[in-house]
JSON list of C-alpha atoms in Angstrom, two decimals:
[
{"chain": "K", "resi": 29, "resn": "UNK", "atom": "CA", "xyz": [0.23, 11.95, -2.09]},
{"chain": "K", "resi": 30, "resn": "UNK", "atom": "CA", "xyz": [-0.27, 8.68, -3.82]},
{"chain": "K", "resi": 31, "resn": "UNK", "atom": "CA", "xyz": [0.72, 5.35, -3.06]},
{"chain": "K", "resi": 32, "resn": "UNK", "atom": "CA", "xyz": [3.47, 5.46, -5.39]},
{"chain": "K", "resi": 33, "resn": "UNK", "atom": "CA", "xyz": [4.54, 9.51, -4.04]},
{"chain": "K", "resi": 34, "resn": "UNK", "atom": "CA", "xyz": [3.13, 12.85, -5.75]},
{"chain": "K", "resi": 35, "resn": "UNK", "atom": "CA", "xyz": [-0.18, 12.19, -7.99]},
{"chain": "K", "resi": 36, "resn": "UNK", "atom": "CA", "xyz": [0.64, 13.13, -11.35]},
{"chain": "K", "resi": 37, "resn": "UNK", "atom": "CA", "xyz": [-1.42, 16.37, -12.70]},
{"chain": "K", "resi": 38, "resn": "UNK", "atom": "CA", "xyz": [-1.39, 15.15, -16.19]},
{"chain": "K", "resi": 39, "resn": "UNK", "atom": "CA", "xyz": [0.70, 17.64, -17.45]},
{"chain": "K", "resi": 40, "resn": "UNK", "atom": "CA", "xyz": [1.48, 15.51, -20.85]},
{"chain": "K", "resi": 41, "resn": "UNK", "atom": "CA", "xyz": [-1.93, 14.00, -21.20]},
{"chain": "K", "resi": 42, "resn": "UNK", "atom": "CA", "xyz": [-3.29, 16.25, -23.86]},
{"chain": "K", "resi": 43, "resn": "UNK", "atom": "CA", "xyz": [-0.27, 15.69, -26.30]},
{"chain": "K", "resi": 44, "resn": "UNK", "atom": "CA", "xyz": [-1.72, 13.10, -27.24]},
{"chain": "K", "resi": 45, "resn": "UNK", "atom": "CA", "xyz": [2.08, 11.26, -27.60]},
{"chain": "K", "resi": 46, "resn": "UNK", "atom": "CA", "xyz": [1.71, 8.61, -25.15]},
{"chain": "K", "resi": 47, "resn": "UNK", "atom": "CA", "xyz": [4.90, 6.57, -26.77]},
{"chain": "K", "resi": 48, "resn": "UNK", "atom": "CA", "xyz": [7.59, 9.39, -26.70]},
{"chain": "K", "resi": 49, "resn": "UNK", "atom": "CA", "xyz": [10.86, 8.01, -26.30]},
{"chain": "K", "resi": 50, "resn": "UNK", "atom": "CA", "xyz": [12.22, 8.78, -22.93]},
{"chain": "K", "resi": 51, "resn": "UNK", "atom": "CA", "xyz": [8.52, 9.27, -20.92]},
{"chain": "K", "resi": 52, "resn": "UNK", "atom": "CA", "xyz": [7.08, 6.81, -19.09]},
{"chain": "K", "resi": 53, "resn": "UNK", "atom": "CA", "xyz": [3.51, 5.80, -20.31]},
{"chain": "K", "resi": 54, "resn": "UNK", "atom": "CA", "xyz": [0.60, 6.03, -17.99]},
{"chain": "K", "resi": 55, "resn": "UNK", "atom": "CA", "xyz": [-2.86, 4.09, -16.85]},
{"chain": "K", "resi": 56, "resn": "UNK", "atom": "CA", "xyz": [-5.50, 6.86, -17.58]},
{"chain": "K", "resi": 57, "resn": "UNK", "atom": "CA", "xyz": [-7.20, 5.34, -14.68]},
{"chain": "K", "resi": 58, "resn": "UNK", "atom": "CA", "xyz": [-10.69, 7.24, -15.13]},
{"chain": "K", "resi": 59, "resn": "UNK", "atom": "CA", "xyz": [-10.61, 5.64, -18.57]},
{"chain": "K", "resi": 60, "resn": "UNK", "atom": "CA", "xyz": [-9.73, 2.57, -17.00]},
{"chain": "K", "resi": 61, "resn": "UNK", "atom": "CA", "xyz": [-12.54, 3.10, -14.24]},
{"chain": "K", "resi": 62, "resn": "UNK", "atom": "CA", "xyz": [-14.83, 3.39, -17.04]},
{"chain": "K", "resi": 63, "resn": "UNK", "atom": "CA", "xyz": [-14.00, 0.19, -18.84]},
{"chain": "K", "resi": 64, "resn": "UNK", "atom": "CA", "xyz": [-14.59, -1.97, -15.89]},
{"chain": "K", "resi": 65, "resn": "UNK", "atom": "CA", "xyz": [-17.83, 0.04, -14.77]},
{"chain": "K", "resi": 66, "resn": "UNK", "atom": "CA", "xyz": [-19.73, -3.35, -14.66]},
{"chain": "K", "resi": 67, "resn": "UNK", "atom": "CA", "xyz": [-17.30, -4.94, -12.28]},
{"chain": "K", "resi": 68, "resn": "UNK", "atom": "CA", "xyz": [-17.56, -4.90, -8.30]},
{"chain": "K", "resi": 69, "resn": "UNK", "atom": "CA", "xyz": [-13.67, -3.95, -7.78]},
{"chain": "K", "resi": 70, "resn": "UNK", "atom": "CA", "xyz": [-13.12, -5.77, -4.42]},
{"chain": "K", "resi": 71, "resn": "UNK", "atom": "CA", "xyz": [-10.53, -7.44, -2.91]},
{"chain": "K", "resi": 72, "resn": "UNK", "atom": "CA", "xyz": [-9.85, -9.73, 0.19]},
{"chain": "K", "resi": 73, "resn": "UNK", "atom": "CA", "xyz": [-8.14, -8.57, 3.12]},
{"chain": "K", "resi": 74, "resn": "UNK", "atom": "CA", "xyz": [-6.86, -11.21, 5.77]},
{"chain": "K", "resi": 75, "resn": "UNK", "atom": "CA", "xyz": [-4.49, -8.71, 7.57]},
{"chain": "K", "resi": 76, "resn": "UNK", "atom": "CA", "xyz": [-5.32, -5.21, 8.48]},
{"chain": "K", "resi": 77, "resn": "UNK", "atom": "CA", "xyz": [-4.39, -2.24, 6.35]},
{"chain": "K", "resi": 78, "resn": "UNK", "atom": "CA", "xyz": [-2.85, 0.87, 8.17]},
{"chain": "K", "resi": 79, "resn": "UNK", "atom": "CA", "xyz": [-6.49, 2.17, 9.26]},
{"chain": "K", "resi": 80, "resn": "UNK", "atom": "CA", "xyz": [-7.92, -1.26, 10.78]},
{"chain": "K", "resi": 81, "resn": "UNK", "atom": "CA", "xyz": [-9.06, -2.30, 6.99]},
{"chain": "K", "resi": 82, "resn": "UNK", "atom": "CA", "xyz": [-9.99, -5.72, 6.87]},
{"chain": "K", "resi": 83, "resn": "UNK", "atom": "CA", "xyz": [-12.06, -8.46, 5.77]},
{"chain": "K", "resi": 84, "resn": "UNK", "atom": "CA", "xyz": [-14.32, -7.77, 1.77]},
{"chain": "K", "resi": 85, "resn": "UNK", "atom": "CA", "xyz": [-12.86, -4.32, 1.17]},
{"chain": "K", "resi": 86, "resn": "UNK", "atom": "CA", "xyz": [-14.91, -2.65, -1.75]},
{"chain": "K", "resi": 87, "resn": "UNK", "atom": "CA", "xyz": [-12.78, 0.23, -3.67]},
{"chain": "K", "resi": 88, "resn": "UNK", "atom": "CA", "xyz": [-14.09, 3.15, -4.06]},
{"chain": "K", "resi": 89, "resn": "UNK", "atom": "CA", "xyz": [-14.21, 4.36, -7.39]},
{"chain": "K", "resi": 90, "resn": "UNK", "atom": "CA", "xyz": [-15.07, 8.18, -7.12]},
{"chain": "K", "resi": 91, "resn": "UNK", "atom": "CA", "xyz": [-11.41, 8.25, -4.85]},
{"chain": "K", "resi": 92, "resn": "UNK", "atom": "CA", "xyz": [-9.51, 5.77, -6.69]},
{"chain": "K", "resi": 93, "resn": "UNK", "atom": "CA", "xyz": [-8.74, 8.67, -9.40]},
{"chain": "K", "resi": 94, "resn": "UNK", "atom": "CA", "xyz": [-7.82, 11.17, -6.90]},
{"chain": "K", "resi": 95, "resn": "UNK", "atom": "CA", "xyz": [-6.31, 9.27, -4.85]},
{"chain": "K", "resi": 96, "resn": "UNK", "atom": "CA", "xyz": [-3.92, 8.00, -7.80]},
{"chain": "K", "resi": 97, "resn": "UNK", "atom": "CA", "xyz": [-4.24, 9.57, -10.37]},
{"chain": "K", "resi": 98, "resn": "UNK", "atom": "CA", "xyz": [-2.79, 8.00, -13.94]},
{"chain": "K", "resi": 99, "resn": "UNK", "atom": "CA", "xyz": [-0.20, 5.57, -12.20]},
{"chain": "K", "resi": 100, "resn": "UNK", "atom": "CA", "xyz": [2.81, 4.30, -14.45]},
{"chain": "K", "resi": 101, "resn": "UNK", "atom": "CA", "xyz": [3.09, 1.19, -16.48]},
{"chain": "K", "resi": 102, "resn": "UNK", "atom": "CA", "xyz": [6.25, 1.69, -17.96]},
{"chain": "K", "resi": 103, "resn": "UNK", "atom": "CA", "xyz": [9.04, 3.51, -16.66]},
{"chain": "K", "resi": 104, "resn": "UNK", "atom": "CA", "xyz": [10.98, 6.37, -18.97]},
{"chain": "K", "resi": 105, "resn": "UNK", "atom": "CA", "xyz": [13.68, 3.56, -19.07]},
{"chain": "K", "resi": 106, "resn": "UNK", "atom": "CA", "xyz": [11.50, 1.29, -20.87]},
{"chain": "K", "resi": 107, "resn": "UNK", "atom": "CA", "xyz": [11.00, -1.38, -17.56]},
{"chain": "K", "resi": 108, "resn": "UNK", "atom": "CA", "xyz": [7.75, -1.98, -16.28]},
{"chain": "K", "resi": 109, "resn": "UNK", "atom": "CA", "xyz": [6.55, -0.49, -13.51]},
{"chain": "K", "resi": 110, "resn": "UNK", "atom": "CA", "xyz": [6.15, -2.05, -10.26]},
{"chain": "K", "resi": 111, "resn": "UNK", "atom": "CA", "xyz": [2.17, -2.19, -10.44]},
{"chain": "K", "resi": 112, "resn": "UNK", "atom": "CA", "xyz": [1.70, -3.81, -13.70]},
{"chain": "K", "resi": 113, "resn": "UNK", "atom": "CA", "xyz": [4.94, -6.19, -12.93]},
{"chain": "K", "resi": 114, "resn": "UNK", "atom": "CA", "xyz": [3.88, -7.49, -9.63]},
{"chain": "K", "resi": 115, "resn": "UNK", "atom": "CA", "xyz": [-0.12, -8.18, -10.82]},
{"chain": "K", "resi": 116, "resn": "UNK", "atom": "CA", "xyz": [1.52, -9.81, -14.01]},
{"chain": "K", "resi": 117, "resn": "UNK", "atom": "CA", "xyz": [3.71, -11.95, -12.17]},
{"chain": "K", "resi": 118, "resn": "UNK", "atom": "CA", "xyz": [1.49, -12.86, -9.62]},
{"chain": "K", "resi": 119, "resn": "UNK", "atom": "CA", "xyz": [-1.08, -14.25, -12.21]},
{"chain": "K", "resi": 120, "resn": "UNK", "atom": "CA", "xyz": [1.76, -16.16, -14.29]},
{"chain": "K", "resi": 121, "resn": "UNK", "atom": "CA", "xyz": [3.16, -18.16, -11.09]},
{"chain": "K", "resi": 122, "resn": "UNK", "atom": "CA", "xyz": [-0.48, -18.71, -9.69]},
{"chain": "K", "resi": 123, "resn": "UNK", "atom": "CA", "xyz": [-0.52, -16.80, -6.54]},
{"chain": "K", "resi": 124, "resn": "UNK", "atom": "CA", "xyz": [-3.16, -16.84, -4.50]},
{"chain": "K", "resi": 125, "resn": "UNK", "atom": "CA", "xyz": [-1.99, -15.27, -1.19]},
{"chain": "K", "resi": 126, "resn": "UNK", "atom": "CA", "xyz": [0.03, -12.03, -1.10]},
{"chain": "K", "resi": 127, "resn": "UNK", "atom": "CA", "xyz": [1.49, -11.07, 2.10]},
{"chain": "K", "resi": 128, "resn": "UNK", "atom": "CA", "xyz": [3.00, -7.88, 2.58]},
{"chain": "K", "resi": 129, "resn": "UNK", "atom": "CA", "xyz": [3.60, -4.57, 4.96]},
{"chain": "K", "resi": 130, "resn": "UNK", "atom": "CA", "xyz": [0.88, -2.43, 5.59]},
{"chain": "K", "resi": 131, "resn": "UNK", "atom": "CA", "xyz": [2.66, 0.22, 4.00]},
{"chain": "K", "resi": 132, "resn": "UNK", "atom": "CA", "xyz": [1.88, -1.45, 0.66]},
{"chain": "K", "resi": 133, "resn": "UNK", "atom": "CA", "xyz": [-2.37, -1.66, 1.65]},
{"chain": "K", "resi": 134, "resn": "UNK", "atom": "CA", "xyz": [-2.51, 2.28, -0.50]},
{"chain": "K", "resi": 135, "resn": "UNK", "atom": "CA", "xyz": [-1.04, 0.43, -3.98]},
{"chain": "K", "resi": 136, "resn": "UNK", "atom": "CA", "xyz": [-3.90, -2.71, -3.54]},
{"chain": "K", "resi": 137, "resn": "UNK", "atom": "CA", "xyz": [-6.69, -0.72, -5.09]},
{"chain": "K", "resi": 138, "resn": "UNK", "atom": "CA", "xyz": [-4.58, 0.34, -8.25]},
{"chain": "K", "resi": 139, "resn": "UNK", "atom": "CA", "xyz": [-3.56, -3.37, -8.69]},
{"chain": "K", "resi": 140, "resn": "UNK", "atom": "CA", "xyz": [-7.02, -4.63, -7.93]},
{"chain": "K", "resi": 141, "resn": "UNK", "atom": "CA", "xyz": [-7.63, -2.51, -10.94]},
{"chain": "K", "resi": 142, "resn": "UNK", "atom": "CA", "xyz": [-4.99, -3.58, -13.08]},
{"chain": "K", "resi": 143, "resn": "UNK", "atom": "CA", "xyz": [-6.61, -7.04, -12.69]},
{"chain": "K", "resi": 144, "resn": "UNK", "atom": "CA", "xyz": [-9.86, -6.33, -13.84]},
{"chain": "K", "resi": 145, "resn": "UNK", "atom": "CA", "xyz": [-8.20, -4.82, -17.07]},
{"chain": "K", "resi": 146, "resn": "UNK", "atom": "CA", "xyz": [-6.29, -7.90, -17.86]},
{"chain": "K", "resi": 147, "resn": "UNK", "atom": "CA", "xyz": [-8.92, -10.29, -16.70]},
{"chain": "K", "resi": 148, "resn": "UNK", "atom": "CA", "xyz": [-6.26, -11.88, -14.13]},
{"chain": "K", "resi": 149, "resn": "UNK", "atom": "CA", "xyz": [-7.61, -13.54, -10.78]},
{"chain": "K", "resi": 150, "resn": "UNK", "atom": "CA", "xyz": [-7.06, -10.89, -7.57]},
{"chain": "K", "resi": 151, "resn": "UNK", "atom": "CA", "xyz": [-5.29, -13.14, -4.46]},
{"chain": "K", "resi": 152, "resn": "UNK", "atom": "CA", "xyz": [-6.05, -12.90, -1.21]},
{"chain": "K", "resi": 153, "resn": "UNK", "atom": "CA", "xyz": [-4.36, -9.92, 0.88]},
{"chain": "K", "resi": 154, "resn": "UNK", "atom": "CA", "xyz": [-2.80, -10.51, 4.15]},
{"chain": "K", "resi": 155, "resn": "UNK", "atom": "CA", "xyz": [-0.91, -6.90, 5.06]},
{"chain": "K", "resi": 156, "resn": "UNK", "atom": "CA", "xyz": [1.35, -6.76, 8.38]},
{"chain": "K", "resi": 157, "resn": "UNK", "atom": "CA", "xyz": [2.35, -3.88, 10.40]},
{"chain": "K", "resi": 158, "resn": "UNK", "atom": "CA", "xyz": [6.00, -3.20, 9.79]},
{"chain": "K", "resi": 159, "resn": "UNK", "atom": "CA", "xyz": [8.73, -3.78, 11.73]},
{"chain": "K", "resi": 160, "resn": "UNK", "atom": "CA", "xyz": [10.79, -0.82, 12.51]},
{"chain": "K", "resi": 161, "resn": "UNK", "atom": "CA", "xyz": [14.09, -0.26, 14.44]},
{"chain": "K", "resi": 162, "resn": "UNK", "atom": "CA", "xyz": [14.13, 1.50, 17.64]},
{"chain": "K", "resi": 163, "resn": "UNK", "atom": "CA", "xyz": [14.49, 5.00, 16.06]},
{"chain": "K", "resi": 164, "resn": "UNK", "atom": "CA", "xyz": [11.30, 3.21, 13.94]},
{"chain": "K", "resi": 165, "resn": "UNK", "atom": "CA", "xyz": [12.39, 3.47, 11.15]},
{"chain": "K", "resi": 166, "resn": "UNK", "atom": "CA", "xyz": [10.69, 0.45, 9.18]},
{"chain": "K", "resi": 167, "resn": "UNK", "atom": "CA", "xyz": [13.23, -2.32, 8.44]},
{"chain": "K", "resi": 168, "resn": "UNK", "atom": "CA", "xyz": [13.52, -3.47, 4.82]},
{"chain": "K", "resi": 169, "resn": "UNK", "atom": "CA", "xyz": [16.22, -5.12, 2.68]},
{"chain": "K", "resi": 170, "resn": "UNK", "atom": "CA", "xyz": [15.90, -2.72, 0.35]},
{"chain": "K", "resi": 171, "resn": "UNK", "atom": "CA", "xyz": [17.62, -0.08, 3.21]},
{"chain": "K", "resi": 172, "resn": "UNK", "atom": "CA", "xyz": [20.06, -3.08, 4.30]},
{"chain": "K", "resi": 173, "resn": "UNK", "atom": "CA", "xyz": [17.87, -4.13, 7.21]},
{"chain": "K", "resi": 174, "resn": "UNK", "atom": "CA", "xyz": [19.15, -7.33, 8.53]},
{"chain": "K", "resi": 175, "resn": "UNK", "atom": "CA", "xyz": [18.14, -10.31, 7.22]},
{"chain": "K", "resi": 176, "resn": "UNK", "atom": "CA", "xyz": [16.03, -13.21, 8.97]},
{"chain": "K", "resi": 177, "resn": "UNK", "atom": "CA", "xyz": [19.08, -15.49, 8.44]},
{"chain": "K", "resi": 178, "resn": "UNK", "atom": "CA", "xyz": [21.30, -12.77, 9.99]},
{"chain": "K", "resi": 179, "resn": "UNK", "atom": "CA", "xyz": [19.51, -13.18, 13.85]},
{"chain": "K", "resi": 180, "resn": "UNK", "atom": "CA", "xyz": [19.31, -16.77, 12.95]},
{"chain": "K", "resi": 181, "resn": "UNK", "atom": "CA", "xyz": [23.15, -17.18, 12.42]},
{"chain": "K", "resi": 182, "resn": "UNK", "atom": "CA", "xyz": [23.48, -14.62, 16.46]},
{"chain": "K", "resi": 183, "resn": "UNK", "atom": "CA", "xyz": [21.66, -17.74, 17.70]},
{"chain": "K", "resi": 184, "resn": "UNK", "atom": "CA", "xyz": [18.37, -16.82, 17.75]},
{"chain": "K", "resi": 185, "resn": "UNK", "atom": "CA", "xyz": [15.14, -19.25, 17.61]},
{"chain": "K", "resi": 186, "resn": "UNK", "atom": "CA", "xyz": [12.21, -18.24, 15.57]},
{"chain": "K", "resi": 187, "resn": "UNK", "atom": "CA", "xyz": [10.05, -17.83, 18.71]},
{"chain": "K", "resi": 188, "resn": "UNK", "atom": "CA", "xyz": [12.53, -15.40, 19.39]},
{"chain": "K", "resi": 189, "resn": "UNK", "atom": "CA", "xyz": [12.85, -13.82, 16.19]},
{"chain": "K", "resi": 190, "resn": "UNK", "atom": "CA", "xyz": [8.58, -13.46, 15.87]},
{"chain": "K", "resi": 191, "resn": "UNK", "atom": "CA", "xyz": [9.08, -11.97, 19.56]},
{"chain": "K", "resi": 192, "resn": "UNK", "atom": "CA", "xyz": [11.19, -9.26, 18.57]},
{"chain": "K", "resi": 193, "resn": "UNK", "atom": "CA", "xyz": [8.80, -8.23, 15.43]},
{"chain": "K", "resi": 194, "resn": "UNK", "atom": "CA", "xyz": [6.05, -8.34, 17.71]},
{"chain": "K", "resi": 195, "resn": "UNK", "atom": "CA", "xyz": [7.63, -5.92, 20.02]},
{"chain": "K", "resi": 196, "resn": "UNK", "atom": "CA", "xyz": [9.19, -3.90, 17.14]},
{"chain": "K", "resi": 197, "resn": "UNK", "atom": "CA", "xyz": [12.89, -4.49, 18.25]},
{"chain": "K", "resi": 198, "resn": "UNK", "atom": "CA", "xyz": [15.38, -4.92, 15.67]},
{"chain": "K", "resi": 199, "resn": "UNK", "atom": "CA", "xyz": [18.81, -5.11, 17.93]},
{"chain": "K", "resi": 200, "resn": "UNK", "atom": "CA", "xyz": [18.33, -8.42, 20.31]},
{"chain": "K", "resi": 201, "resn": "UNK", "atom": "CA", "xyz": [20.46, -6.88, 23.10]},
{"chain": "K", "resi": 202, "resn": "UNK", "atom": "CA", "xyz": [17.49, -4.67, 23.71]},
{"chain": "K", "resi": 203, "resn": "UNK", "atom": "CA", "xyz": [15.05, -7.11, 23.72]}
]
């Protein structure tokens, strides 16, 4: 498994039809390995990724492949996909500090990548262990978690609030 699910066994790459209407078009990332053989791919890390990773973190180019293999660009729906979106985005409103869950630490490496391609600048990292509900199940908006504003409206300080994260508690009457 990849960051982004199954790796993809290249099961179209020999068709040689990489703009078919309908399939999503892929990084061939040895290619793309290749191309930026003269460039250290590195990348800051100011948080800890989910194995204690921090500080200059060097990618490793004989696993990136393997570990990825040809990750997506554009969806079969024609929308970008979320690696080349975010590393786009982040270079066109100047960020230089992403912060984000730990579960996100696998996808750096491809994005690090991405950067060298396009020649855009690679922020600093900062990944966080996730906070998770008391099943621990990881809380996220994107599964209706409740929002920050939510605990703020129950009354709830931000001392309070970082407490909870800390401990991993989601509900405040188990805190």
């Amino acid at each position: 498994m990849g960051p982004d699910g199954p790796i993809y066994p290249g099961t179209c790459k020999e068709a040689g039809h990489p703009m078919i209407t309908g399939a999503a078009l892929r990084l061939d990332v040895a290619r793309a390995l290749r191309l930026t053989d003269n460039e250290v791919l590195c990348f800051e890390e100011h948080g800890e990724g989910p194995a204690g990773e921090t500080g200059s973190i060097v990618i490793d180019r004989s696993l990136l492949h393997d570990e990825t293999g040809d990750i997506v660009l554009r969806r079969r729906d024609g929308a970008p996909a979320y690696h080349l979106a975010v590393v786009v985005d982040d270079a066109h409103q100047d960020v230089t500090h992403v912060t984000r869950g730990a579960d996100l630490f696998p996808a750096t490496p491809v994005q690090r990548l991405l950067q060298a391609l396009l020649g855009l600048p690679t922020p600093t990292y900062n990944h966080h262990r996730l906070v998770r509900d008391d099943a621990g199940k990881r809380l996220a908006k994107r599964d209706d978690a409740r929002a920050i504003s939510s605990y703020r409206a129950a009354g709830l300080s931000p001392a309070e609030v970082l407490d909870m994260a800390r401990a991993g508690i989601s509900d405040p009457a188990h805190s």
